[in-house]
Amino acid sequence: MLADKNQLLTPSIPTEQPRERLLHLGPGALRADELLACIMQSGNGRQTVFDIAHALLENVGGLYALVDTEVAELLNVPGIGRAKAIQIAAAIELGRRIAQKPSETRLQIRTAEDAARYVMDRMRYLKKEHFVTLLLDTKHRLVAEETCSIGSLDASIVHPREIFRRAVRRVASAILCVHNHPSGDPTPSPEDIAVTERLMQAGRVLGIDVLDHLIIGDGRFISLRAAGYMDK
């Protein structure tokens, strides 16, 4: 998270305002607080827009934590009211949807590494456990991605009925399960192994293969298939 911490520098108003800098240099040249300032547009009687942007990054835990920040949490940040919270939430969701845009040629999942590369940057910084299924066709090309559950920091409730209902609706022939550990340590828990066994049993009944279950940590992952937990 070193790069993330670098975003939390004491704010200062540049000689050229961020909107002008964005126009002249492009959005990639702006810091995180400057991008947030462009989104929020203005401060209030007590705080500049940079003060509010800096307070937001400090309150949620940095830039990457914004991905998992709810509107109610944004409203708890001093200086952020309903309008600014809506602007920020909408911008985050647009970024999320763009990141999930399917390519012209559907992604083919040949290995656990392929799947991990596809989800790593989006899931490694989440503050809560997200259980995601990648729905695949007969050639293991990505048909759809479904977020099946969002749990607390240390637990995610997953029911086979919900997972396979979505797979059946999308006519998937196989699924690959992925969930993150907010601690950053991808070591599987007994619950992770038990959930995987239940899903494999249900998949056999329905004729839908459970190819693997990946646990995403901070920059690393574990494949339960490769680790031998799915050999039974």
mmCIF file of C-alpha atoms in Angstrom:
data_model
loop_
_atom_site.group_PDB
_atom_site.id
_atom_site.type_symbol
_atom_site.label_atom_id
_atom_site.label_comp_id
_atom_site.label_asym_id
_atom_site.label_seq_id
_atom_site.Cartn_x
_atom_site.Cartn_y
_atom_site.Cartn_z
ATOM 1 C CA MET A 1 0.000 0.000 0.000
ATOM 2 C CA LEU A 2 3.062 2.343 -0.249
ATOM 3 C CA ALA A 3 1.727 4.022 -3.372
ATOM 4 C CA ASP A 4 -1.603 4.503 -1.610
ATOM 5 C CA LYS A 5 0.031 6.221 1.374
ATOM 6 C CA ASN A 6 1.743 8.625 -0.967
ATOM 7 C CA GLN A 7 -1.688 9.967 -1.853
ATOM 8 C CA LEU A 8 -2.170 11.188 1.744
ATOM 9 C CA LEU A 9 0.236 14.119 1.608
ATOM 10 C CA THR A 10 -0.786 17.409 3.246
ATOM 11 C CA PRO A 11 -2.956 19.171 0.675
ATOM 12 C CA SER A 12 -1.900 22.421 -0.938
ATOM 13 C CA ILE A 13 -3.609 24.433 -3.619
ATOM 14 C CA PRO A 14 -1.444 24.429 -6.771
ATOM 15 C CA THR A 15 -0.813 27.617 -8.756
ATOM 16 C CA GLU A 16 -2.848 26.108 -11.583
ATOM 17 C CA GLN A 17 -6.226 24.684 -10.559
ATOM 18 C CA PRO A 18 -6.772 20.928 -11.136
ATOM 19 C CA ARG A 19 -9.409 21.382 -13.824
ATOM 20 C CA GLU A 20 -6.982 23.471 -15.885
ATOM 21 C CA ARG A 21 -4.164 20.995 -15.208
ATOM 22 C CA LEU A 22 -6.427 18.163 -16.345
ATOM 23 C CA LEU A 23 -7.219 20.021 -19.575
ATOM 24 C CA HIS A 24 -3.554 20.809 -20.281
ATOM 25 C CA LEU A 25 -1.842 17.629 -19.064
ATOM 26 C CA GLY A 26 -4.557 14.956 -18.961
ATOM 27 C CA PRO A 27 -6.076 13.198 -15.918
ATOM 28 C CA GLY A 28 -3.055 10.933 -15.486
ATOM 29 C CA ALA A 29 -0.975 13.925 -14.338
ATOM 30 C CA LEU A 30 -3.220 14.692 -11.363
ATOM 31 C CA ARG A 31 -2.877 13.385 -7.805
ATOM 32 C CA ALA A 32 -5.784 11.536 -6.211
ATOM 33 C CA ASP A 33 -6.858 14.586 -4.169
ATOM 34 C CA GLU A 34 -6.815 16.741 -7.320
ATOM 35 C CA LEU A 35 -9.025 14.248 -9.184
ATOM 36 C CA LEU A 36 -11.435 14.226 -6.244
ATOM 37 C CA ALA A 37 -11.403 18.030 -6.272
ATOM 38 C CA CYS A 38 -12.416 17.969 -9.945
ATOM 39 C CA ILE A 39 -15.301 15.633 -9.114
ATOM 40 C CA MET A 40 -16.524 17.602 -6.072
ATOM 41 C CA GLN A 41 -15.894 20.971 -7.790
ATOM 42 C CA SER A 42 -16.067 23.228 -4.726
ATOM 43 C CA GLY A 43 -15.509 23.445 -0.996
ATOM 44 C CA ASN A 44 -17.690 25.089 1.602
ATOM 45 C CA GLY A 45 -17.459 28.098 3.883
ATOM 46 C CA ARG A 46 -15.052 26.346 6.234
ATOM 47 C CA GLN A 47 -12.995 24.011 4.018
ATOM 48 C CA THR A 48 -11.443 24.183 0.580
ATOM 49 C CA VAL A 49 -12.217 21.390 -1.838
ATOM 50 C CA PHE A 50 -8.639 20.149 -1.279
ATOM 51 C CA ASP A 51 -9.205 19.964 2.479
ATOM 52 C CA ILE A 52 -12.307 17.864 1.884
ATOM 53 C CA ALA A 53 -10.538 15.585 -0.629
ATOM 54 C CA HIS A 54 -7.637 15.045 1.778
ATOM 55 C CA ALA A 55 -10.022 14.335 4.679
ATOM 56 C CA LEU A 56 -11.885 11.823 2.514
ATOM 57 C CA LEU A 57 -8.734 9.865 1.637
ATOM 58 C CA GLU A 58 -7.639 9.809 5.273
ATOM 59 C CA ASN A 59 -11.075 8.754 6.564
ATOM 60 C CA VAL A 60 -11.598 5.827 4.179
ATOM 61 C CA GLY A 61 -7.989 4.610 4.297
ATOM 62 C CA GLY A 62 -6.592 5.804 0.983
ATOM 63 C CA LEU A 63 -7.395 5.834 -2.694
ATOM 64 C CA TYR A 64 -7.957 2.101 -3.209
ATOM 65 C CA ALA A 65 -10.331 1.887 -0.243
ATOM 66 C CA LEU A 66 -12.756 4.165 -2.119
ATOM 67 C CA VAL A 67 -13.711 1.184 -4.282
ATOM 68 C CA ASP A 68 -15.434 -0.413 -1.297
ATOM 69 C CA THR A 69 -16.802 2.747 0.361
ATOM 70 C CA GLU A 70 -20.568 3.106 0.618
ATOM 71 C CA VAL A 71 -22.517 6.360 0.311
ATOM 72 C CA ALA A 72 -23.355 6.293 4.028
ATOM 73 C CA GLU A 73 -19.637 6.202 4.843
ATOM 74 C CA LEU A 74 -18.955 9.128 2.501
ATOM 75 C CA LEU A 75 -21.600 11.165 4.310
ATOM 76 C CA ASN A 76 -19.684 10.694 7.570
ATOM 77 C CA VAL A 77 -16.674 12.575 6.194
ATOM 78 C CA PRO A 78 -16.617 16.244 7.280
ATOM 79 C CA GLY A 79 -17.463 18.530 4.364
ATOM 80 C CA ILE A 80 -19.165 15.874 2.247
ATOM 81 C CA GLY A 81 -22.887 16.290 1.919
ATOM 82 C CA ARG A 82 -25.460 14.435 -0.106
ATOM 83 C CA ALA A 83 -24.528 16.010 -3.465
ATOM 84 C CA LYS A 84 -20.778 15.376 -3.147
ATOM 85 C CA ALA A 85 -21.343 11.817 -1.867
ATOM 86 C CA ILE A 86 -23.522 11.076 -4.910
ATOM 87 C CA GLN A 87 -20.913 12.545 -7.299
ATOM 88 C CA ILE A 88 -18.110 10.473 -5.785
ATOM 89 C CA ALA A 89 -20.155 7.243 -5.646
ATOM 90 C CA ALA A 90 -21.222 7.672 -9.278
ATOM 91 C CA ALA A 91 -17.621 8.270 -10.406
ATOM 92 C CA ILE A 92 -16.426 5.182 -8.532
ATOM 93 C CA GLU A 93 -19.158 3.019 -10.045
ATOM 94 C CA LEU A 94 -18.389 4.264 -13.551
ATOM 95 C CA GLY A 95 -14.740 3.314 -13.038
ATOM 96 C CA ARG A 96 -15.767 -0.103 -11.741
ATOM 97 C CA ARG A 97 -17.992 -0.768 -14.756
ATOM 98 C CA ILE A 98 -15.330 0.343 -17.203
ATOM 99 C CA ALA A 99 -12.814 -1.982 -15.521
ATOM 100 C CA GLN A 100 -15.256 -4.874 -15.908
ATOM 101 C CA LYS A 101 -16.027 -4.184 -19.583
ATOM 102 C CA PRO A 102 -15.736 -7.408 -21.578
ATOM 103 C CA SER A 103 -13.235 -7.277 -24.389
ATOM 104 C CA GLU A 104 -14.191 -7.711 -28.028
ATOM 105 C CA THR A 105 -12.766 -11.212 -27.781
ATOM 106 C CA ARG A 106 -14.048 -12.947 -24.687
ATOM 107 C CA LEU A 107 -11.394 -13.721 -22.105
ATOM 108 C CA GLN A 108 -10.443 -17.382 -21.996
ATOM 109 C CA ILE A 109 -9.519 -18.738 -18.571
ATOM 110 C CA ARG A 110 -6.879 -21.388 -19.197
ATOM 111 C CA THR A 111 -5.135 -21.323 -15.820
ATOM 112 C CA ALA A 112 -5.592 -20.082 -12.266
ATOM 113 C CA GLU A 113 -3.090 -17.338 -13.125
ATOM 114 C CA ASP A 114 -5.397 -16.095 -15.917
ATOM 115 C CA ALA A 115 -8.272 -15.759 -13.463
ATOM 116 C CA ALA A 116 -6.096 -14.150 -10.791
ATOM 117 C CA ARG A 117 -4.771 -11.568 -13.242
ATOM 118 C CA TYR A 118 -8.330 -10.716 -14.253
ATOM 119 C CA VAL A 119 -9.549 -9.964 -10.711
ATOM 120 C CA MET A 120 -6.421 -9.095 -8.708
ATOM 121 C CA ASP A 121 -6.306 -5.320 -9.108
ATOM 122 C CA ARG A 122 -10.024 -4.980 -8.352
ATOM 123 C CA MET A 123 -10.171 -7.315 -5.356
ATOM 124 C CA ARG A 124 -6.860 -7.041 -3.507
ATOM 125 C CA TYR A 125 -7.768 -3.828 -1.637
ATOM 126 C CA LEU A 126 -11.417 -4.528 -0.755
ATOM 127 C CA LYS A 127 -12.224 -4.044 2.931
ATOM 128 C CA LYS A 128 -14.924 -6.728 2.961
ATOM 129 C CA GLU A 129 -14.963 -10.248 1.605
ATOM 130 C CA HIS A 130 -16.511 -10.415 -1.856
ATOM 131 C CA PHE A 131 -17.412 -13.822 -3.280
ATOM 132 C CA VAL A 132 -17.352 -13.680 -7.081
ATOM 133 C CA THR A 133 -18.070 -16.354 -9.669
ATOM 134 C CA LEU A 134 -16.704 -16.300 -13.198
ATOM 135 C CA LEU A 135 -19.236 -18.044 -15.443
ATOM 136 C CA LEU A 136 -17.618 -19.857 -18.355
ATOM 137 C CA ASP A 137 -18.741 -21.546 -21.563
ATOM 138 C CA THR A 138 -17.622 -24.949 -22.839
ATOM 139 C CA LYS A 139 -14.287 -23.473 -24.014
ATOM 140 C CA HIS A 140 -13.788 -21.765 -20.651
ATOM 141 C CA ARG A 141 -14.393 -18.315 -22.141
ATOM 142 C CA LEU A 142 -15.855 -15.741 -19.793
ATOM 143 C CA VAL A 143 -19.634 -15.445 -20.144
ATOM 144 C CA ALA A 144 -20.278 -13.226 -17.118
ATOM 145 C CA GLU A 145 -18.970 -12.202 -13.723
ATOM 146 C CA GLU A 146 -21.311 -12.307 -10.738
ATOM 147 C CA THR A 147 -20.780 -10.962 -7.228
ATOM 148 C CA CYS A 148 -22.695 -13.500 -5.173
ATOM 149 C CA SER A 149 -22.090 -12.203 -1.669
ATOM 150 C CA ILE A 150 -20.424 -9.423 0.263
ATOM 151 C CA GLY A 151 -19.575 -10.407 3.808
ATOM 152 C CA SER A 152 -17.929 -8.860 6.825
ATOM 153 C CA LEU A 153 -14.179 -8.465 7.238
ATOM 154 C CA ASP A 154 -13.715 -12.114 8.193
ATOM 155 C CA ALA A 155 -16.651 -14.061 6.803
ATOM 156 C CA SER A 156 -18.686 -14.376 3.650
ATOM 157 C CA ILE A 157 -21.944 -16.311 3.518
ATOM 158 C CA VAL A 158 -22.210 -18.263 0.294
ATOM 159 C CA HIS A 159 -25.147 -20.477 -0.645
ATOM 160 C CA PRO A 160 -24.846 -22.908 -3.591
ATOM 161 C CA ARG A 161 -28.445 -22.151 -4.597
ATOM 162 C CA GLU A 162 -27.631 -18.506 -5.353
ATOM 163 C CA ILE A 163 -24.415 -19.316 -7.195
ATOM 164 C CA PHE A 164 -25.825 -22.016 -9.449
ATOM 165 C CA ARG A 165 -29.087 -20.166 -10.078
ATOM 166 C CA ARG A 166 -27.022 -17.480 -11.805
ATOM 167 C CA ALA A 167 -24.932 -20.056 -13.664
ATOM 168 C CA VAL A 168 -28.031 -21.840 -14.953
ATOM 169 C CA ARG A 169 -29.618 -18.550 -16.029
ATOM 170 C CA ARG A 170 -26.496 -17.680 -18.039
ATOM 171 C CA VAL A 171 -26.240 -21.229 -19.483
ATOM 172 C CA ALA A 172 -22.713 -21.585 -18.116
ATOM 173 C CA SER A 173 -21.033 -24.958 -18.412
ATOM 174 C CA ALA A 174 -18.449 -24.250 -15.700
ATOM 175 C CA ILE A 175 -17.738 -21.756 -12.940
ATOM 176 C CA LEU A 176 -14.602 -20.524 -11.267
ATOM 177 C CA CYS A 177 -15.038 -19.106 -7.762
ATOM 178 C CA VAL A 178 -12.991 -16.246 -6.371
ATOM 179 C CA HIS A 179 -13.043 -14.438 -3.062
ATOM 180 C CA ASN A 180 -10.696 -12.071 -1.291
ATOM 181 C CA HIS A 181 -9.200 -12.017 2.185
ATOM 182 C CA PRO A 182 -9.103 -8.383 3.390
ATOM 183 C CA SER A 183 -6.202 -9.293 5.692
ATOM 184 C CA GLY A 184 -4.038 -9.752 2.584
ATOM 185 C CA ASP A 185 -3.212 -13.358 3.547
ATOM 186 C CA PRO A 186 -4.756 -15.812 1.042
ATOM 187 C CA THR A 187 -4.338 -18.885 3.252
ATOM 188 C CA PRO A 188 -7.630 -20.841 3.062
ATOM 189 C CA SER A 189 -9.731 -21.118 6.203
ATOM 190 C CA PRO A 190 -11.709 -24.249 7.178
ATOM 191 C CA GLU A 191 -14.843 -22.374 6.064
ATOM 192 C CA ASP A 192 -13.289 -21.707 2.628
ATOM 193 C CA ILE A 193 -12.602 -25.417 2.202
ATOM 194 C CA ALA A 194 -16.076 -26.426 3.403
ATOM 195 C CA VAL A 195 -17.775 -23.959 1.024
ATOM 196 C CA THR A 196 -15.709 -25.322 -1.858
ATOM 197 C CA GLU A 197 -16.728 -28.899 -1.080
ATOM 198 C CA ARG A 198 -20.421 -27.920 -0.978
ATOM 199 C CA LEU A 199 -20.144 -26.136 -4.300
ATOM 200 C CA MET A 200 -18.411 -29.094 -5.920
ATOM 201 C CA GLN A 201 -21.177 -31.431 -4.714
ATOM 202 C CA ALA A 202 -23.883 -29.135 -6.058
ATOM 203 C CA GLY A 203 -22.037 -28.708 -9.348
ATOM 204 C CA ARG A 204 -21.848 -32.455 -9.868
ATOM 205 C CA VAL A 205 -25.618 -32.758 -9.422
ATOM 206 C CA LEU A 206 -26.306 -29.933 -11.903
ATOM 207 C CA GLY A 207 -23.623 -30.904 -14.416
ATOM 208 C CA ILE A 208 -21.733 -27.616 -13.981
ATOM 209 C CA ASP A 209 -18.009 -27.984 -13.303
ATOM 210 C CA VAL A 210 -16.419 -26.036 -10.453
ATOM 211 C CA LEU A 211 -13.006 -25.542 -11.997
ATOM 212 C CA ASP A 212 -11.246 -23.831 -9.116
ATOM 213 C CA HIS A 213 -11.630 -21.582 -6.105
ATOM 214 C CA LEU A 214 -9.104 -18.764 -5.829
ATOM 215 C CA ILE A 215 -8.426 -16.801 -2.673
ATOM 216 C CA ILE A 216 -7.062 -13.332 -3.389
ATOM 217 C CA GLY A 217 -4.652 -11.652 -0.986
ATOM 218 C CA ASP A 218 -2.610 -8.507 -1.361
ATOM 219 C CA GLY A 219 -0.767 -9.169 -4.615
ATOM 220 C CA ARG A 220 -0.836 -12.957 -4.234
ATOM 221 C CA PHE A 221 -3.373 -15.745 -4.424
ATOM 222 C CA ILE A 222 -3.933 -19.397 -3.638
ATOM 223 C CA SER A 223 -5.673 -21.884 -5.921
ATOM 224 C CA LEU A 224 -7.542 -24.500 -3.898
ATOM 225 C CA ARG A 225 -7.319 -26.816 -6.911
ATOM 226 C CA ALA A 226 -3.521 -26.527 -7.068
ATOM 227 C CA ALA A 227 -3.297 -26.851 -3.293
ATOM 228 C CA GLY A 228 -5.065 -30.230 -3.464
ATOM 229 C CA TYR A 229 -8.303 -29.254 -1.689
ATOM 230 C CA MET A 230 -10.444 -30.129 -4.720
ATOM 231 C CA ASP A 231 -9.007 -33.570 -5.505
ATOM 232 C CA LYS A 232 -11.675 -35.576 -3.709
#
